[in-house]
mmCIF file of C-alpha atoms and ligand atoms in Angstrom:
data_model
loop_
_atom_site.group_PDB
_atom_site.id
_atom_site.type_symbol
_atom_site.label_atom_id
_atom_site.label_comp_id
_atom_site.label_asym_id
_atom_site.label_seq_id
_atom_site.Cartn_x
_atom_site.Cartn_y
_atom_site.Cartn_z
ATOM 1 C CA UNK L 1 268.875 136.883 83.150
ATOM 2 C CA UNK L 2 266.390 134.807 81.350
ATOM 3 C CA UNK L 3 263.542 134.297 78.970
ATOM 4 C CA UNK L 4 262.521 136.818 76.378
ATOM 5 C CA UNK L 5 264.384 139.708 77.958
ATOM 6 C CA UNK L 6 267.793 138.153 77.366
ATOM 7 C CA UNK L 7 269.782 140.979 75.774
ATOM 8 C CA UNK L 8 273.359 141.651 74.772
ATOM 9 C CA UNK L 9 275.199 144.713 73.459
ATOM 10 C CA UNK L 10 278.311 143.041 72.043
ATOM 11 C CA UNK L 11 278.610 139.742 70.204
ATOM 12 C CA UNK L 12 281.400 137.416 69.245
ATOM 13 C CA UNK L 13 280.921 135.227 66.203
ATOM 14 C CA UNK L 14 283.297 132.307 66.599
ATOM 15 C CA UNK L 15 284.689 130.772 63.448
ATOM 16 C CA UNK L 16 286.424 127.425 63.024
ATOM 17 C CA UNK L 17 288.077 126.430 66.277
ATOM 18 C CA UNK L 18 286.255 129.018 68.446
ATOM 19 C CA UNK L 19 283.331 127.132 69.916
ATOM 20 C CA UNK L 20 282.999 128.697 73.379
ATOM 21 C CA UNK L 21 283.933 131.811 75.327
ATOM 22 C CA UNK L 22 284.839 130.372 78.687
ATOM 23 C CA UNK L 23 285.481 133.699 80.427
ATOM 24 C CA UNK L 24 281.826 134.742 80.201
ATOM 25 C CA UNK L 25 279.943 134.601 83.496
ATOM 26 C CA UNK L 26 276.298 133.779 84.229
ATOM 27 C CA UNK L 27 275.892 132.229 80.803
ATOM 28 C CA UNK L 28 272.557 131.175 79.402
ATOM 29 C CA UNK L 29 271.688 129.663 76.052
ATOM 30 C CA UNK L 30 268.799 131.070 74.086
ATOM 31 C CA UNK L 31 267.302 129.988 70.779
ATOM 32 C CA UNK L 32 266.383 133.030 68.693
ATOM 33 C CA UNK L 33 263.645 132.691 66.086
ATOM 34 C CA UNK L 34 264.333 134.416 62.781
ATOM 35 C CA UNK L 35 262.438 134.799 59.488
ATOM 36 C CA UNK L 36 265.306 133.050 57.656
ATOM 37 C CA UNK L 37 264.555 129.385 58.201
ATOM 38 C CA UNK L 38 266.861 128.801 61.118
ATOM 39 C CA UNK L 39 266.774 129.663 64.819
ATOM 40 C CA UNK L 40 270.370 129.903 66.019
ATOM 41 C CA UNK L 41 271.298 129.061 69.582
ATOM 42 C CA UNK L 42 273.157 131.977 71.112
ATOM 43 C CA UNK L 43 275.023 131.952 74.418
ATOM 44 C CA UNK L 44 274.556 135.139 76.427
ATOM 45 C CA UNK L 45 276.688 135.989 79.442
ATOM 46 C CA UNK L 46 278.486 138.776 81.234
ATOM 47 C CA UNK L 47 281.999 140.086 81.045
ATOM 48 C CA UNK L 48 282.308 142.464 83.993
ATOM 49 C CA UNK L 49 279.328 144.772 83.434
ATOM 50 C CA UNK L 50 278.936 144.099 79.701
ATOM 51 C CA UNK L 51 276.415 141.681 78.263
ATOM 52 C CA UNK L 52 278.050 139.606 75.581
ATOM 53 C CA UNK L 53 276.529 137.134 73.141
ATOM 54 C CA UNK L 54 278.446 134.265 71.594
ATOM 55 C CA UNK L 55 277.429 132.555 68.383
ATOM 56 C CA UNK L 56 279.428 129.740 66.778
ATOM 57 C CA UNK L 57 279.210 130.548 63.072
ATOM 58 C CA UNK L 58 279.095 126.949 61.917
ATOM 59 C CA UNK L 59 276.545 125.871 64.514
ATOM 60 C CA UNK L 60 277.004 123.793 67.623
ATOM 61 C CA UNK L 61 279.681 121.189 66.938
ATOM 62 C CA UNK L 62 280.675 122.774 63.588
ATOM 63 C CA UNK L 63 277.963 120.986 61.602
ATOM 64 C CA UNK L 64 277.399 123.598 58.852
ATOM 65 C CA UNK L 65 279.933 124.086 56.004
ATOM 66 C CA UNK L 66 280.880 127.667 55.014
ATOM 67 C CA UNK L 67 278.754 127.834 51.850
ATOM 68 C CA UNK L 68 275.688 126.658 53.791
ATOM 69 C CA UNK L 69 275.977 128.845 56.878
ATOM 70 C CA UNK L 70 272.727 130.771 57.284
ATOM 71 C CA UNK L 71 274.451 134.126 57.618
ATOM 72 C CA UNK L 72 271.167 136.029 57.606
ATOM 73 C CA UNK L 73 269.738 133.996 60.486
ATOM 74 C CA UNK L 74 272.959 134.416 62.475
ATOM 75 C CA UNK L 75 273.092 138.190 62.107
ATOM 76 C CA UNK L 76 269.366 138.611 62.549
ATOM 77 C CA UNK L 77 269.484 136.660 65.807
ATOM 78 C CA UNK L 78 272.205 138.928 67.192
ATOM 79 C CA UNK L 79 270.268 142.010 66.137
ATOM 80 C CA UNK L 80 267.151 140.643 67.867
ATOM 81 C CA UNK L 81 269.149 140.360 71.094
ATOM 82 C CA UNK L 82 269.999 144.073 70.870
ATOM 83 C CA UNK L 83 273.601 143.626 69.771
ATOM 84 C CA UNK L 84 275.263 146.718 68.273
ATOM 85 C CA UNK L 85 278.880 145.561 68.005
ATOM 86 C CA UNK L 86 280.132 142.299 66.505
ATOM 87 C CA UNK L 87 283.631 140.880 66.754
ATOM 88 C CA UNK L 88 284.254 137.877 64.519
ATOM 89 C CA UNK L 89 287.079 135.389 64.185
ATOM 90 C CA UNK L 90 287.927 133.785 60.901
ATOM 91 C CA UNK L 91 290.462 131.102 60.009
ATOM 92 C CA UNK L 92 292.335 132.166 56.881
ATOM 93 C CA UNK L 93 294.995 130.977 54.484
ATOM 94 C CA UNK L 94 297.807 133.408 53.763
ATOM 95 C CA UNK L 95 298.708 134.711 50.319
ATOM 96 C CA UNK L 96 301.054 137.380 51.686
ATOM 97 C CA UNK L 97 304.364 135.921 52.877
ATOM 98 C CA UNK L 98 304.522 138.525 55.669
ATOM 99 C CA UNK L 99 301.382 137.070 57.275
ATOM 100 C CA UNK L 100 302.531 133.790 58.664
ATOM 101 C CA UNK L 101 300.675 130.812 60.131
ATOM 102 C CA UNK L 102 299.972 131.419 63.803
ATOM 103 C CA UNK L 103 299.761 135.194 63.378
ATOM 104 C CA UNK L 104 296.669 137.371 63.624
ATOM 105 C CA UNK L 105 295.485 139.980 61.130
ATOM 106 C CA UNK L 106 292.727 142.553 61.196
ATOM 107 C CA UNK L 107 290.572 142.558 58.083
ATOM 108 C CA UNK L 108 290.467 145.920 56.361
ATOM 109 C CA UNK L 109 288.895 145.186 52.959
ATOM 110 C CA UNK L 110 287.402 142.180 51.220
ATOM 111 C CA UNK L 111 287.109 140.949 47.640
ATOM 112 C CA UNK L 112 284.029 138.781 47.200
ATOM 113 C CA UNK L 113 284.184 135.678 44.999
ATOM 114 C CA UNK L 114 281.152 133.946 46.473
ATOM 115 C CA UNK L 115 278.429 133.030 44.004
ATOM 116 C CA UNK L 116 275.706 131.119 45.762
ATOM 117 C CA UNK L 117 274.874 132.887 49.017
ATOM 118 C CA UNK L 118 271.914 135.067 49.977
ATOM 119 C CA UNK L 119 273.817 138.283 50.566
ATOM 120 C CA UNK L 120 271.168 140.827 51.580
ATOM 121 C CA UNK L 121 268.174 141.238 53.880
ATOM 122 C CA UNK L 122 266.554 143.414 51.214
ATOM 123 C CA UNK L 123 265.055 141.312 48.446
ATOM 124 C CA UNK L 124 262.370 143.735 47.309
ATOM 125 C CA UNK L 125 258.711 143.451 48.307
ATOM 126 C CA UNK L 126 257.893 144.853 51.725
ATOM 127 C CA UNK L 127 261.496 145.130 52.847
ATOM 128 C CA UNK L 128 262.418 147.087 49.733
ATOM 129 C CA UNK L 129 265.725 147.455 47.935
ATOM 130 C CA UNK L 130 268.941 148.705 49.507
ATOM 131 C CA UNK L 131 272.358 149.440 48.035
ATOM 132 C CA UNK L 132 274.633 149.571 51.059
ATOM 133 C CA UNK L 133 277.964 151.413 50.956
ATOM 134 C CA UNK L 134 280.901 149.132 51.766
ATOM 135 C CA UNK L 135 283.747 151.477 50.929
ATOM 136 C CA UNK L 136 284.977 150.810 54.451
ATOM 137 C CA UNK L 137 283.421 147.417 55.270
ATOM 138 C CA UNK L 138 284.841 147.005 58.796
ATOM 139 C CA UNK L 139 284.102 149.352 61.701
ATOM 140 C CA UNK L 140 286.990 151.821 62.159
ATOM 141 C CA UNK L 141 286.259 152.257 65.854
ATOM 142 C CA UNK L 142 286.333 148.519 66.626
ATOM 143 C CA UNK L 143 289.440 148.141 64.480
ATOM 144 C CA UNK L 144 291.298 150.801 66.375
ATOM 145 C CA UNK L 145 290.271 149.322 69.745
ATOM 146 C CA UNK L 146 291.452 145.876 68.601
ATOM 147 C CA UNK L 147 294.767 147.362 67.439
ATOM 148 C CA UNK L 148 295.231 149.173 70.738
ATOM 149 C CA UNK L 149 294.360 146.070 72.797
ATOM 150 C CA UNK L 150 296.796 143.944 70.770
ATOM 151 C CA UNK L 151 299.559 146.496 71.274
ATOM 152 C CA UNK L 152 299.061 146.541 75.034
ATOM 153 C CA UNK L 153 298.874 142.759 75.264
ATOM 154 C CA UNK L 154 301.959 142.504 73.030
ATOM 155 C CA UNK L 155 300.054 140.308 70.611
ATOM 156 C CA UNK L 156 301.241 140.634 67.025
ATOM 157 C CA UNK L 157 298.300 141.775 64.896
ATOM 158 C CA UNK L 158 298.776 142.772 61.256
ATOM 159 C CA UNK L 159 296.733 145.978 61.136
ATOM 160 C CA UNK L 160 295.380 145.712 57.569
ATOM 161 C CA UNK L 161 294.582 142.642 55.526
ATOM 162 C CA UNK L 162 292.625 142.304 52.285
ATOM 163 C CA UNK L 163 290.510 139.153 52.491
ATOM 164 C CA UNK L 164 289.348 137.153 49.489
ATOM 165 C CA UNK L 165 286.161 135.245 50.208
ATOM 166 C CA UNK L 166 285.687 132.003 48.284
ATOM 167 C CA UNK L 167 282.650 129.738 48.345
ATOM 168 C CA UNK L 168 284.498 126.606 49.348
ATOM 169 C CA UNK L 169 284.138 124.147 50.894
ATOM 170 C CA UNK L 170 287.118 123.029 48.832
ATOM 171 C CA UNK L 171 290.432 124.824 49.210
ATOM 172 C CA UNK L 172 291.713 126.837 46.234
ATOM 173 C CA UNK L 173 293.825 125.781 43.289
ATOM 174 C CA UNK L 174 297.389 127.086 43.064
ATOM 175 C CA UNK L 175 296.323 129.191 40.040
ATOM 176 C CA UNK L 176 293.456 130.772 41.990
ATOM 177 C CA UNK L 177 295.893 131.795 44.700
ATOM 178 C CA UNK L 178 298.294 133.272 42.118
ATOM 179 C CA UNK L 179 295.358 135.252 40.678
ATOM 180 C CA UNK L 180 294.269 136.463 44.126
ATOM 181 C CA UNK L 181 297.790 137.618 44.867
ATOM 182 C CA UNK L 182 297.823 139.663 41.643
ATOM 183 C CA UNK L 183 294.566 141.250 42.746
ATOM 184 C CA UNK L 184 296.131 142.453 45.983
ATOM 185 C CA UNK L 185 294.583 139.958 48.399
ATOM 186 C CA UNK L 186 296.531 139.039 51.536
ATOM 187 C CA UNK L 187 294.325 136.313 52.974
ATOM 188 C CA UNK L 188 291.790 133.819 51.736
ATOM 189 C CA UNK L 189 288.857 132.312 53.566
ATOM 190 C CA UNK L 190 285.304 131.112 53.102
ATOM 191 C CA UNK L 191 283.092 132.990 55.548
ATOM 192 C CA UNK L 192 283.562 136.715 55.930
ATOM 193 C CA UNK L 193 281.210 137.600 53.075
ATOM 194 C CA UNK L 194 278.276 138.094 53.329
ATOM 195 C CA UNK L 195 278.581 138.117 57.145
ATOM 196 C CA UNK L 196 280.282 141.503 57.179
ATOM 197 C CA UNK L 197 277.811 142.986 54.668
ATOM 198 C CA UNK L 198 274.741 141.716 56.516
ATOM 199 C CA UNK L 199 276.046 143.282 59.729
ATOM 200 C CA UNK L 200 276.271 146.598 57.885
ATOM 201 C CA UNK L 201 272.725 146.247 56.555
ATOM 202 C CA UNK L 202 271.609 145.973 60.191
ATOM 203 C CA UNK L 203 273.747 149.032 61.032
ATOM 204 C CA UNK L 204 275.936 147.000 63.368
ATOM 205 C CA UNK L 205 279.613 147.676 63.941
ATOM 206 C CA UNK L 206 281.577 144.679 62.704
ATOM 207 C CA UNK L 207 285.273 143.772 62.822
ATOM 208 C CA UNK L 208 287.017 140.497 62.065
ATOM 209 C CA UNK L 209 290.250 139.047 63.397
ATOM 210 C CA UNK L 210 291.777 136.542 61.023
ATOM 211 C CA UNK L 211 293.840 133.711 62.413
ATOM 212 C CA UNK L 212 296.346 132.698 59.768
ATOM 213 C CA UNK L 213 296.239 128.925 59.795
ATOM 214 C CA UNK L 214 298.284 128.015 56.701
ATOM 215 C CA UNK L 215 300.029 129.339 53.640
ATOM 216 C CA UNK L 216 297.497 129.136 50.810
ATOM 217 C CA UNK L 217 297.525 126.508 48.058
ATOM 218 C CA UNK L 218 300.668 126.405 45.948
ATOM 219 C CA UNK L 219 302.609 128.649 48.358
ATOM 220 C CA UNK L 220 303.139 125.778 50.678
ATOM 221 C CA UNK L 221 304.072 122.720 48.669
ATOM 222 C CA UNK L 222 302.312 120.459 51.125
ATOM 223 C CA UNK L 223 298.767 119.249 50.625
ATOM 224 C CA UNK L 224 296.284 121.465 52.482
ATOM 225 C CA UNK L 225 294.295 119.740 55.167
ATOM 226 C CA UNK L 226 291.541 120.804 57.498
ATOM 227 C CA UNK L 227 293.468 118.966 60.226
ATOM 228 C CA UNK L 228 296.273 121.504 59.825
ATOM 229 C CA UNK L 229 293.799 124.396 60.060
ATOM 230 C CA UNK L 230 292.153 122.888 63.160
ATOM 231 C CA UNK L 231 295.487 122.212 64.840
ATOM 232 C CA UNK L 232 296.697 125.746 64.296
ATOM 233 C CA UNK L 233 293.449 127.190 65.599
ATOM 234 C CA UNK L 234 293.714 125.035 68.716
ATOM 235 C CA UNK L 235 297.207 126.270 69.528
ATOM 236 C CA UNK L 236 296.299 129.927 68.983
ATOM 237 C CA UNK L 237 292.850 130.127 70.453
ATOM 238 C CA UNK L 238 293.848 131.402 73.893
ATOM 239 C CA UNK L 239 295.627 134.400 72.378
ATOM 240 C CA UNK L 240 292.607 135.244 70.238
ATOM 241 C CA UNK L 241 290.300 135.058 73.237
ATOM 242 C CA UNK L 242 292.596 137.267 75.326
ATOM 243 C CA UNK L 243 292.523 139.823 72.531
ATOM 244 C CA UNK L 244 288.730 139.664 72.265
ATOM 245 C CA UNK L 245 288.148 139.999 75.993
ATOM 246 C CA UNK L 246 290.526 142.905 76.342
ATOM 247 C CA UNK L 247 288.847 144.558 73.357
ATOM 248 C CA UNK L 248 285.345 144.060 74.764
ATOM 249 C CA UNK L 249 286.265 145.696 78.054
ATOM 250 C CA UNK L 250 287.550 148.770 76.154
ATOM 251 C CA UNK L 251 284.532 149.295 73.919
ATOM 252 C CA UNK L 252 282.829 152.556 74.945
ATOM 253 C CA UNK L 253 279.085 152.493 75.587
ATOM 254 C CA UNK L 254 278.323 155.000 72.819
ATOM 255 C CA UNK L 255 279.425 154.563 69.233
ATOM 256 C CA UNK L 256 281.511 157.257 67.568
ATOM 257 C CA UNK L 257 281.633 155.672 64.086
ATOM 258 C CA UNK L 258 279.136 155.974 61.232
ATOM 259 C CA UNK L 259 278.091 152.278 61.215
ATOM 260 C CA UNK L 260 274.791 153.136 62.939
ATOM 261 C CA UNK L 261 273.834 155.268 59.924
ATOM 262 C CA UNK L 262 274.765 152.779 57.212
ATOM 263 C CA UNK L 263 271.244 152.742 55.773
ATOM 264 C CA UNK L 264 271.048 156.524 55.348
ATOM 265 C CA UNK L 265 270.803 157.189 51.618
ATOM 266 C CA UNK L 266 271.002 153.460 50.831
ATOM 267 C CA UNK L 267 267.289 152.707 50.537
ATOM 268 C CA UNK L 268 265.721 152.855 47.074
ATOM 269 C CA UNK L 269 262.729 155.235 47.098
ATOM 270 C CA UNK L 270 260.390 155.769 44.175
HETATM 271 N N1 HPA T 301 291.651 128.749 51.936
HETATM 272 C C1 HPA T 301 290.358 129.024 52.229
HETATM 273 N N2 HPA T 301 289.895 129.061 53.455
HETATM 274 C C2 HPA T 301 290.743 128.808 54.469
HETATM 275 C C3 HPA T 301 292.099 128.514 54.230
HETATM 276 C C4 HPA T 301 292.575 128.485 52.899
HETATM 277 O O1 HPA T 301 293.764 128.242 52.612
HETATM 278 N N3 HPA T 301 292.669 128.301 55.451
HETATM 279 C C5 HPA T 301 291.688 128.482 56.374
HETATM 280 N N4 HPA T 301 290.517 128.775 55.787
#
């Protein structure tokens, strides 16, 4: 593998605490130029006969805070490498008492409270205007493979979680968490939007596994700390990786979902 022809079909976007995928073989790092002001470094390797890319969402060494992640550059870089399926991890606080720290949950819906992030590749001009459908924001095929893999590995995975995305980088107030609970949100985090939406605009399949790292503000009486989030991620990371690797090996070559047609009917034509 090497040079410009470095390609991958599946990608993992690693969130907080997921900075490498050590089971990949023949790994190579490549810097992918994008039109979005950043050229992410992506690791490309092999898992059996599949080519897999790995991209740490917050950059090498977690140097970029959630509200400043260049989500467009990240997704664009994966698309440039030929990626069609994306599996993401995301550290999340829990609003739902049934989703406990240390457990995993599959995102099913999101509610977007971000205010300051470029959230589309289509800003008019030559690229035009697109209104993408996000009725079902996460790929149903990837979700069912993840669920199946978790069942076989006997890893507890909550099958459906509604994720509230906040700008951060601060944690929430207790009142914000009470409001989010009333709105039906199970988890809260700072990164899944617009990542998930941008994947859809590129017609990629996208699924996200949340690692519950803490009870959200005001549920736990204790002060929230990033140290607590990092510690929980560290103790759960091996399980998440096992789930991802087992999932990757089960992904069929051809897609049977509608994610590859997400742009059909979405483009504004005059
Ligand atoms: N709030 C927002 N983002 C998070 C949290 C939280 O409680 N835990 C991990 N990421």
